[in-house]
Each structure stands twice: as structure tokens, then as C-alpha cells.
Amino acid sequence: MARQYWLMKSEPESYSIEQFAREKTTLWTGVRNYQARNFMTKGMKTGDLFFFYHSNAEPPSVVGIGQIVDTNIVDPTAFDKKSEYYDEKSKKESPRWFCAKVEFKQKLKTPVSLSTIKKEKGLEKMLLLQRGQRLSIQPVQENEFQKILRLSEGALNA
DNA sequence: GCCAACGTTGGC
DNA sequence: GCCAACGTTGGC
């Protein structure tokens, strides 16, 4: 199975690329949307790469790259009453939520902003740009991945 | 199983 | 701070 590519969102105020760069690896917990969960449990494989995206940021941007280390880990925050992600409906015998272990690879030389992505030909189909979509984990095509990488190195980025 | 009310996401 | 889009909840 060829390597797949993803985009994973995080608000910099809750978990930023800087924090990720410092910790090197982290558990991507707190996914509480079934569609995002299914991408994570069914599609994601060890070795896949993902864009780290800052949502609710100024400007919202792709800021770095990470790699999937392990998948289908039961999300421990669902059982933690003190966690904001606690879900009483997720039982240890039949967990409802899962997370992935991810490793920091690099920050982009230049973040690629949402507005830049919107302007770039060939990226129109990205889920990120689809109307009303709010998925925190979404698949990215390889050519889209490469294109955004090139944007981060060129001067085209606004 | 329908659907109104409500909550959340996230760009602007 | 606003609000569109969408998911979830719960009454019936």
C-alpha cells in the first residue's frame, strides 16, 4: 500500500507546531467526530505523512509536517473525567474513540496560508477548501501534498 | 425515523 | 464578534 497523505488541524492555542517540535512525538487525542475517526482508524497507516495545520490562527496555515508512528490506539482522554475530551459513552470494554501516535518531522520554511492554497491552481479539490467542511483529519492527494511543499519553498506564498 | 433545537467549528 | 455549515440530541 502506497504511502498516504493527511492534513490534521490543531488550534495553536491548544497545541501548536512549536509544542509538537519540542515534544517530538505525541498522541493525537481528542478526535470526537466519526468521519475524522474513520479516516484515522481505517485509512491511516504507519509511515504516512501529514500536514500540521493551524486552524483559528492568523492566518490559518499549513505550518509543518509529521509522520504517523502508530494507529488505532484507544484514546485515553475519553476515559479521563478531568479531560475536556471525556466521553462517558466510551467504555473501556468497547472504546469509541481512537488516536494515532505521531512524530514531528519539520516545520515548513514558510507556512502556506489558506488564502495561498485557495489561489493555487490544482488545489481546488482539497477537502480543506470545500464549503462548510470542518473535518479535523482529512486525506490529501500526493500531488496536493507536493504542491503545497513547493509553495512553502517558493516566493509565491503570500 | 423525523426534525427542531442546540452546540461546535472555524473563516472572516 | 458574527454567522454559515454541519453534527448531535432528544421529544414525539
Coordinates of N, CA and C (backbone and C1' of nucleotides) in Angstrom, one line a residue:
Chain A
M1 N 0.8 -1.2 0.0 CA 0.0 0.0 0.0 C 0.9 1.2 0.0
A2 N 0.6 2.1 -1.0 CA 1.4 3.3 -1.1 C 1.2 4.2 0.1
R3 N 2.1 5.0 0.4 CA 2.0 6.0 1.5 C 0.9 7.0 1.2
Q4 N 0.1 7.2 2.2 CA -1.0 8.2 2.1 C -0.6 9.5 2.8
Y5 N -1.3 10.5 2.4 CA -1.1 11.9 3.0 C -2.3 12.4 3.7
W6 N -2.1 13.2 4.7 CA -3.2 13.7 5.5 C -3.0 15.1 5.9
L7 N -4.1 15.7 6.3 CA -4.0 17.1 6.9 C -4.7 17.0 8.3
M8 N -4.0 17.4 9.3 CA -4.6 17.4 10.6 C -4.5 18.8 11.2
K9 N -5.7 19.2 11.8 CA -5.8 20.5 12.3 C -5.6 20.6 13.8
S10 N -5.0 21.7 14.2 CA -4.9 22.0 15.6 C -4.9 23.5 15.8
E11 N -5.6 23.9 16.8 CA -5.6 25.3 17.1 C -4.3 25.6 17.8
P12 N -3.5 26.6 17.4 CA -2.2 26.9 18.0 C -2.4 27.2 19.5
E13 N -3.5 27.6 19.9 CA -3.7 27.9 21.4 C -3.8 26.6 22.2
S14 N -4.3 25.6 21.6 CA -4.4 24.3 22.3 C -3.2 23.4 22.1
Y15 N -2.7 23.3 20.8 CA -1.5 22.6 20.6 C -0.8 23.1 19.3
S16 N 0.3 23.7 19.5 CA 0.9 24.4 18.3 C 2.1 23.5 17.7
I17 N 2.5 23.9 16.6 CA 3.6 23.3 15.9 C 4.9 23.4 16.8
E18 N 5.0 24.5 17.5 CA 6.2 24.7 18.3 C 6.2 23.7 19.4
Q19 N 5.1 23.4 20.0 CA 5.0 22.4 21.0 C 5.3 21.0 20.5
F20 N 4.8 20.8 19.3 CA 5.0 19.5 18.7 C 6.5 19.3 18.4
A21 N 7.1 20.4 17.9 CA 8.6 20.3 17.6 C 9.4 20.0 18.8
R22 N 8.9 20.5 20.0 CA 9.6 20.3 21.2 C 9.4 18.9 21.7
E23 N 8.2 18.4 21.6 CA 7.9 17.0 22.2 C 8.3 15.9 21.3
K24 N 8.5 16.2 20.0 CA 8.9 15.2 19.0 C 7.9 14.1 18.7
T25 N 7.3 13.5 19.7 CA 6.2 12.6 19.4 C 5.0 12.9 20.4
T26 N 3.8 12.7 19.9 CA 2.7 12.9 20.8 C 1.5 12.0 20.3
L27 N 0.6 11.9 21.2 CA -0.7 11.1 20.9 C -1.7 12.2 20.4
W28 N -2.2 11.9 19.2 CA -3.2 12.9 18.6 C -4.5 12.5 19.1
T29 N -4.8 13.0 20.3 CA -6.1 12.7 21.0 C -7.2 13.7 20.8
G30 N -8.3 13.4 21.2 CA -9.4 14.3 21.2 C -10.2 14.4 20.0
V31 N -10.0 13.5 19.0 CA -10.9 13.5 17.8 C -12.2 12.9 18.2
R32 N -13.3 13.7 18.1 CA -14.6 13.3 18.5 C -15.6 13.5 17.4
N33 N -15.2 13.2 16.2 CA -16.0 13.2 15.0 C -15.9 11.9 14.3
Y34 N -17.0 11.3 14.0 CA -16.9 9.9 13.5 C -16.2 9.9 12.1
Q35 N -16.4 10.8 11.3 CA -15.8 10.8 10.0 C -14.3 10.9 10.1
A36 N -13.9 11.8 10.9 CA -12.4 12.0 11.2 C -11.9 10.8 11.8
R37 N -12.6 10.2 12.7 CA -12.1 9.0 13.4 C -12.0 7.9 12.4
N38 N -12.9 7.7 11.5 CA -12.9 6.7 10.5 C -11.7 6.8 9.5
F39 N -11.4 8.0 9.2 CA -10.2 8.3 8.4 C -9.0 7.8 9.1
M40 N -9.0 8.0 10.4 CA -7.8 7.7 11.3 C -7.7 6.2 11.5
T41 N -8.8 5.5 11.7 CA -8.8 4.1 12.1 C -8.7 3.2 10.8
K42 N -9.3 3.7 9.7 CA -9.4 2.8 8.6 C -8.4 3.2 7.5
G43 N -8.0 4.4 7.4 CA -7.2 4.8 6.3 C -5.7 5.0 6.6
M44 N -5.5 5.5 7.9 CA -4.1 5.9 8.2 C -3.2 4.7 8.5
K45 N -2.0 4.8 8.0 CA -1.0 3.7 8.2 C 0.3 4.2 8.8
T46 N 1.0 3.4 9.5 CA 2.3 3.7 9.9 C 3.2 4.2 8.7
G47 N 3.8 5.3 8.9 CA 4.7 5.8 7.8 C 4.0 6.9 7.0
D48 N 2.7 7.0 7.1 CA 2.0 8.1 6.3 C 2.5 9.5 6.8
L49 N 2.5 10.4 5.9 CA 2.9 11.8 6.3 C 1.7 12.7 6.4
F50 N 1.7 13.7 7.2 CA 0.6 14.6 7.3 C 1.1 16.1 7.5
F51 N 0.3 17.0 7.0 CA 0.4 18.4 7.2 C -0.2 18.7 8.5
F52 N 0.6 19.5 9.3 CA 0.1 20.1 10.5 C -0.5 21.4 10.2
Y53 N -1.8 21.6 10.5 CA -2.5 22.8 10.0 C -2.9 23.6 11.3
H54 N -2.6 24.9 11.3 CA -3.1 25.7 12.4 C -4.4 26.3 12.0
S55 N -5.5 25.9 12.7 CA -6.8 26.5 12.4 C -7.1 27.5 13.5
N56 N -8.0 28.4 13.2 CA -8.3 29.5 14.1 C -7.0 30.3 14.4
A57 N -6.2 30.4 13.4 CA -4.9 31.1 13.6 C -4.9 32.3 12.6
E58 N -3.9 33.2 12.8 CA -3.8 34.3 11.9 C -2.5 34.3 11.2
P59 N -2.4 34.0 9.9 CA -3.5 33.4 9.2 C -3.6 31.9 9.4
P60 N -4.8 31.3 9.1 CA -4.8 29.8 9.1 C -3.9 29.3 8.1
S61 N -3.0 28.3 8.5 CA -1.9 27.9 7.6 C -1.5 26.5 7.8
V62 N -1.0 25.9 6.8 CA -0.2 24.6 6.9 C 1.2 25.1 7.5
V63 N 1.6 24.5 8.6 CA 2.8 25.0 9.2 C 3.9 24.0 9.3
G64 N 3.6 22.7 9.2 CA 4.7 21.7 9.4 C 4.3 20.3 8.8
I65 N 5.2 19.4 9.1 CA 5.0 18.0 8.6 C 5.2 17.1 9.7
G66 N 4.4 16.1 9.8 CA 4.6 15.0 10.8 C 4.4 13.6 10.1
Q67 N 4.7 12.6 10.9 CA 4.6 11.3 10.4 C 3.9 10.4 11.3
I68 N 3.0 9.5 10.8 CA 2.3 8.5 11.6 C 3.2 7.4 12.1
V69 N 3.2 7.2 13.4 CA 4.1 6.2 14.0 C 3.3 5.0 14.3
D70 N 2.1 5.2 14.8 CA 1.2 4.0 15.2 C -0.2 4.5 15.1
T71 N -1.1 3.5 14.8 CA -2.5 3.9 14.7 C -3.4 3.0 15.5
N72 N -4.7 3.4 15.6 CA -5.7 2.6 16.3 C -5.3 2.4 17.8
I73 N -4.8 3.4 18.4 CA -4.6 3.4 19.8 C -5.9 3.9 20.5
V74 N -6.3 3.2 21.5 CA -7.5 3.7 22.2 C -7.2 5.1 22.8
D75 N -8.1 6.0 22.6 CA -7.9 7.4 23.1 C -8.1 7.4 24.6
P76 N -7.0 7.6 25.4 CA -7.1 7.6 26.8 C -7.9 8.7 27.4
T77 N -8.0 9.8 26.6 CA -8.7 11.0 27.2 C -10.2 10.8 27.3
A78 N -10.7 9.8 26.5 CA -12.1 9.6 26.6 C -12.6 9.0 27.9
F79 N -11.6 8.4 28.7 CA -11.9 7.8 30.0 C -11.6 8.7 31.1
D80 N -11.0 9.8 30.8 CA -10.5 10.7 31.9 C -11.5 11.8 32.2
K81 N -12.1 11.7 33.3 CA -13.2 12.6 33.7 C -12.7 14.0 33.8
K82 N -11.4 14.2 34.0 CA -10.9 15.6 34.1 C -10.6 16.2 32.7
S83 N -10.6 15.3 31.7 CA -10.2 15.8 30.4 C -11.4 16.5 29.7
E84 N -11.1 17.5 28.9 CA -12.2 18.2 28.2 C -12.8 17.2 27.1
Y85 N -12.0 16.1 26.8 CA -12.5 15.2 25.8 C -13.1 14.0 26.4
Y86 N -13.4 14.0 27.7 CA -14.1 12.9 28.4 C -15.4 12.6 27.7
D87 N -15.6 11.3 27.5 CA -16.9 10.9 26.9 C -17.4 9.7 27.7
E88 N -18.5 9.9 28.4 CA -19.0 8.8 29.3 C -19.5 7.6 28.5
K89 N -19.8 7.9 27.2 CA -20.3 6.8 26.4 C -19.2 5.9 25.8
S90 N -17.9 6.3 26.0 CA -16.9 5.4 25.5 C -16.4 4.5 26.7
K91 N -16.7 3.2 26.6 CA -16.4 2.3 27.7 C -15.1 1.6 27.4
K92 N -14.4 1.2 28.4 CA -13.1 0.5 28.2 C -13.3 -0.8 27.5
E93 N -14.5 -1.5 27.7 CA -14.7 -2.7 27.0 C -15.0 -2.5 25.5
S94 N -15.5 -1.4 25.2 CA -15.9 -1.1 23.8 C -15.6 0.4 23.5
P95 N -14.3 0.7 23.4 CA -13.9 2.1 23.2 C -14.5 2.7 21.9
R96 N -14.9 3.9 22.0 CA -15.5 4.6 20.9 C -14.5 5.4 20.1
W97 N -13.5 5.9 20.8 CA -12.5 6.9 20.2 C -11.1 6.4 20.2
F98 N -10.4 6.7 19.1 CA -9.1 6.3 18.9 C -8.1 7.4 18.6
C99 N -6.9 7.2 18.7 CA -5.9 8.2 18.4 C -4.7 7.6 17.7
A100 N -3.9 8.5 17.2 CA -2.7 8.0 16.5 C -1.5 8.5 17.2
K101 N -0.4 7.8 17.2 CA 0.9 8.3 17.7 C 1.6 9.0 16.5
V102 N 2.0 10.2 16.7 CA 2.6 10.9 15.6 C 4.0 11.5 16.0
E103 N 4.8 11.7 14.9 CA 6.2 12.1 15.2 C 6.4 13.4 14.4
F104 N 7.0 14.4 15.0 CA 7.4 15.6 14.3 C 8.5 15.4 13.3
K105 N 8.3 15.9 12.1 CA 9.3 15.9 11.1 C 10.0 17.2 10.9
Q106 N 9.2 18.2 10.5 CA 9.8 19.5 10.3 C 8.7 20.6 10.2
K107 N 9.2 21.8 10.4 CA 8.4 23.0 10.2 C 8.6 23.3 8.7
L108 N 7.5 23.9 8.1 CA 7.7 24.4 6.7 C 8.6 25.7 6.8
K109 N 9.4 25.8 5.8 CA 10.3 27.0 5.8 C 9.4 28.3 5.9
T110 N 8.3 28.3 5.1 CA 7.4 29.3 5.1 C 6.0 28.7 5.2
P111 N 5.2 29.0 6.3 CA 3.9 28.5 6.3 C 3.1 28.8 5.1
V112 N 2.2 27.9 4.7 CA 1.4 28.1 3.5 C 0.0 28.4 4.0
S113 N -0.4 29.6 3.7 CA -1.7 30.0 4.3 C -2.9 29.5 3.5
L114 N -4.0 29.5 4.1 CA -5.3 29.1 3.5 C -5.5 29.9 2.2
S115 N -5.3 31.2 2.3 CA -5.6 32.1 1.2 C -4.6 31.7 0.0
T116 N -3.4 31.4 0.3 CA -2.5 30.9 -0.8 C -3.0 29.7 -1.4
I117 N -3.4 28.7 -0.6 CA -3.9 27.5 -1.1 C -5.1 27.7 -2.0
K118 N -6.0 28.6 -1.6 CA -7.2 29.0 -2.4 C -6.8 29.5 -3.8
K119 N -5.7 30.2 -3.8 CA -5.3 30.9 -5.1 C -4.6 30.0 -6.0
E120 N -4.1 28.9 -5.5 CA -3.2 28.0 -6.3 C -4.0 27.1 -7.2
K121 N -3.7 27.0 -8.5 CA -4.4 26.1 -9.4 C -4.0 24.7 -9.1
G122 N -5.0 23.8 -9.1 CA -4.7 22.4 -8.9 C -5.0 22.0 -7.5
L123 N -5.3 22.9 -6.6 CA -5.7 22.6 -5.3 C -7.1 22.7 -4.9
E124 N -7.9 23.1 -6.0 CA -9.3 23.4 -5.8 C -10.1 22.2 -5.1
K125 N -9.6 21.0 -5.4 CA -10.4 19.9 -4.8 C -10.1 19.5 -3.4
M126 N -9.1 20.2 -2.8 CA -8.7 19.8 -1.5 C -10.0 19.9 -0.5
L127 N -10.1 19.0 0.3 CA -11.2 19.0 1.3 C -11.2 20.3 2.1
L128 N -10.0 20.7 2.4 CA -9.9 21.9 3.2 C -10.7 23.1 2.6
L129 N -10.8 23.1 1.3 CA -11.4 24.3 0.6 C -12.9 24.0 0.4
Q130 N -13.4 22.8 0.7 CA -14.8 22.6 0.4 C -15.7 23.3 1.4
R131 N -16.8 23.7 0.9 CA -17.7 24.5 1.6 C -18.2 23.8 2.9
G132 N -18.1 24.5 4.0 CA -18.7 24.0 5.2 C -17.9 22.8 5.8
Q133 N -16.9 22.4 5.2 CA -16.2 21.2 5.8 C -15.5 21.6 7.0
R134 N -15.5 20.7 8.0 CA -14.9 21.1 9.3 C -14.1 19.9 9.8
L135 N -13.8 18.9 9.0 CA -13.1 17.8 9.5 C -11.7 18.1 10.0
S136 N -11.4 17.6 11.2 CA -10.1 17.9 11.7 C -9.0 17.0 11.2
I137 N -9.4 15.9 10.5 CA -8.5 15.0 9.9 C -9.0 14.7 8.5
Q138 N -8.2 15.0 7.5 CA -8.7 14.8 6.1 C -7.5 14.2 5.2
P139 N -7.9 13.4 4.3 CA -6.9 12.9 3.3 C -6.5 14.0 2.3
V140 N -5.2 13.9 1.9 CA -4.7 14.8 1.0 C -4.0 14.0 -0.2
Q141 N -4.2 14.4 -1.4 CA -3.6 13.7 -2.5 C -2.1 14.0 -2.6
E142 N -1.4 13.0 -3.1 CA 0.1 13.2 -3.2 C 0.4 14.5 -3.9
N143 N -0.2 14.7 -5.1 CA 0.1 15.9 -5.9 C -0.2 17.2 -5.1
E144 N -1.2 17.1 -4.3 CA -1.6 18.3 -3.5 C -0.5 18.5 -2.4
F145 N -0.1 17.4 -1.9 CA 1.0 17.5 -0.8 C 2.2 18.1 -1.4
Q146 N 2.6 17.6 -2.6 CA 3.9 18.1 -3.2 C 3.8 19.5 -3.6
K147 N 2.6 19.9 -4.0 CA 2.4 21.3 -4.5 C 2.5 22.3 -3.3
I148 N 1.9 21.9 -2.2 CA 2.0 22.8 -1.0 C 3.4 22.8 -0.5
L149 N 4.1 21.7 -0.6 CA 5.5 21.7 -0.2 C 6.3 22.7 -1.0
R150 N 6.0 22.7 -2.3 CA 6.8 23.6 -3.2 C 6.4 25.0 -2.9
L151 N 5.1 25.3 -2.6 CA 4.7 26.6 -2.2 C 5.5 27.1 -1.0
S152 N 5.8 26.2 -0.1 CA 6.4 26.6 1.1 C 7.9 27.0 0.9
E153 N 8.4 26.6 -0.3 CA 9.8 26.9 -0.6 C 10.0 28.1 -1.5
G154 N 8.9 28.3 -2.3 CA 9.0 29.4 -3.3 C 8.6 30.7 -2.7
A155 N 8.6 31.7 -3.5 CA 8.2 33.1 -3.1 C 6.7 33.4 -3.4
L156 N 6.0 32.3 -3.9 CA 4.6 32.5 -4.3 C 3.7 32.7 -3.1
N157 N 4.2 32.4 -2.0 CA 3.4 32.4 -0.8 C 3.1 33.8 -0.2
A158 N 1.9 34.1 -0.1 CA 1.5 35.4 0.4 C 1.3 35.4 1.9
Chain B
dG1 P -35.3 3.7 10.7 O5' -36.6 4.5 11.0 C5' -37.6 4.8 10.0 C4' -38.0 6.2 10.2 C3' -36.9 7.2 9.7 O3' -37.6 8.3 9.1 C1' -37.4 7.7 12.0
dC2 P -37.0 9.3 8.1 O5' -37.6 10.6 8.7 C5' -39.1 10.7 8.9 C4' -39.4 11.9 9.8 C3' -38.7 13.1 9.4 O3' -39.6 14.2 9.3 C1' -38.3 12.7 11.7
dC3 P -39.3 15.5 8.5 O5' -38.9 16.5 9.7 C5' -39.8 16.7 10.8 C4' -39.0 17.5 11.9 C3' -38.0 18.5 11.3 O3' -38.0 19.6 12.2 C1' -36.9 17.1 12.8
dA4 P -38.4 21.1 11.6 O5' -38.6 21.9 13.0 C5' -39.3 21.4 14.1 C4' -38.6 21.7 15.4 C3' -37.9 23.0 15.4 O3' -38.1 23.5 16.7 C1' -36.3 21.3 15.7
dA5 P -37.5 25.0 17.1 O5' -36.3 24.6 18.1 C5' -36.6 23.7 19.2 C4' -35.3 23.4 19.9 C3' -34.4 24.6 20.1 O3' -34.0 24.6 21.4 C1' -33.2 22.9 18.9
dC6 P -33.1 25.9 22.0 O5' -31.7 25.3 22.0 C5' -31.5 24.0 22.6 C4' -30.1 23.5 22.1 C3' -29.0 24.6 22.3 O3' -28.0 24.1 23.2 C1' -28.8 23.4 20.2
dG7 P -26.8 25.0 23.7 O5' -25.6 24.2 22.9 C5' -25.4 22.8 23.1 C4' -24.2 22.3 22.3 C3' -23.0 23.3 22.5 O3' -21.9 22.5 22.6 C1' -23.7 23.1 20.2
dT8 P -20.4 23.1 22.7 O5' -19.9 22.9 21.3 C5' -19.8 21.6 20.7 C4' -19.2 21.7 19.4 C3' -17.8 22.5 19.4 O3' -16.9 21.7 18.7 C1' -19.3 23.4 17.7
dT9 P -15.4 22.2 18.6 O5' -15.2 22.6 17.1 C5' -15.6 21.7 16.1 C4' -15.5 22.4 14.8 C3' -14.2 23.1 14.6 O3' -13.7 22.7 13.3 C1' -16.0 24.6 14.1
dG10 P -12.2 22.9 12.9 O5' -12.3 24.4 12.3 C5' -12.9 24.5 11.0 C4' -13.0 26.0 10.8 C3' -11.7 26.8 11.1 O3' -11.5 27.6 10.0 C1' -13.5 27.8 12.0
dG11 P -10.1 28.0 9.5 O5' -10.5 29.0 8.3 C5' -11.5 28.6 7.4 C4' -12.3 29.8 7.1 C3' -11.6 31.1 6.7 O3' -12.2 31.7 5.6 C1' -13.1 31.5 8.5
dC12 P -11.4 32.8 4.7 O5' -12.0 34.1 5.3 C5' -13.4 34.4 5.1 C4' -13.8 35.5 6.0 C3' -12.8 36.7 6.0 O3' -13.1 37.7 5.1 C1' -13.8 36.2 8.2
Chain C
dG1 P -16.3 39.7 21.7 O5' -17.6 39.9 20.9 C5' -17.6 41.1 20.2 C4' -18.3 40.9 18.9 C3' -19.4 39.9 19.0 O3' -20.4 40.4 18.1 C1' -17.9 39.0 17.5
dC2 P -21.8 39.8 17.9 O5' -21.6 39.2 16.5 C5' -21.2 40.1 15.4 C4' -21.3 39.3 14.1 C3' -22.5 38.4 14.0 O3' -23.1 38.6 12.7 C1' -20.6 37.1 13.7
dC3 P -24.6 38.1 12.4 O5' -24.2 36.7 11.7 C5' -23.4 36.8 10.5 C4' -23.1 35.4 10.1 C3' -24.3 34.4 10.2 O3' -24.3 33.5 9.2 C1' -22.5 33.5 11.4
dA4 P -25.5 33.4 8.2 O5' -25.0 32.3 7.2 C5' -23.8 32.6 6.5 C4' -23.1 31.3 6.3 C3' -24.0 30.1 5.9 O3' -23.4 29.4 4.9 C1' -22.8 29.6 7.9
dA5 P -24.1 28.2 4.2 O5' -23.4 27.0 5.0 C5' -22.1 26.7 4.9 C4' -21.8 25.5 5.8 C3' -22.7 24.3 5.6 O3' -21.8 23.2 5.3 C1' -22.5 24.9 7.9
dC6 P -22.4 21.9 4.7 O5' -22.4 21.0 6.1 C5' -21.2 20.8 6.8 C4' -21.5 20.4 8.2 C3' -22.4 19.2 8.3 O3' -21.7 18.1 8.8 C1' -22.9 20.8 9.9
dG7 P -22.2 16.7 8.9 O5' -22.2 16.5 10.5 C5' -21.0 16.8 11.2 C4' -21.2 16.6 12.7 C3' -22.0 15.3 13.0 O3' -21.4 14.8 14.2 C1' -23.2 17.2 13.8
dT8 P -22.0 13.4 14.8 O5' -22.9 14.0 16.0 C5' -22.4 14.9 17.0 C4' -23.4 15.2 18.0 C3' -24.2 14.0 18.5 O3' -24.2 14.1 19.9 C1' -25.7 15.6 17.7
dT9 P -24.8 12.9 20.8 O5' -26.2 13.6 21.3 C5' -26.1 14.9 21.8 C4' -27.6 15.4 22.1 C3' -28.4 14.3 22.8 O3' -28.9 14.9 24.0 C1' -29.5 15.2 20.9
dG10 P -29.7 14.0 25.0 O5' -31.2 14.2 24.7 C5' -31.7 15.6 24.5 C4' -33.1 15.5 24.1 C3' -33.9 14.3 24.6 O3' -35.2 14.8 24.8 C1' -33.9 14.2 22.3
dG11 P -36.2 14.1 25.9 O5' -37.6 14.7 25.4 C5' -37.7 16.0 25.0 C4' -38.7 16.1 23.9 C3' -40.0 15.2 24.2 O3' -41.1 16.0 23.8 C1' -39.0 14.6 22.1
dC12 P -42.6 15.6 24.3 O5' -43.1 14.7 23.1 C5' -43.4 15.4 21.8 C4' -43.6 14.4 20.7 C3' -44.4 13.2 21.1 O3' -45.8 13.5 20.8 C1' -42.5 12.7 19.7

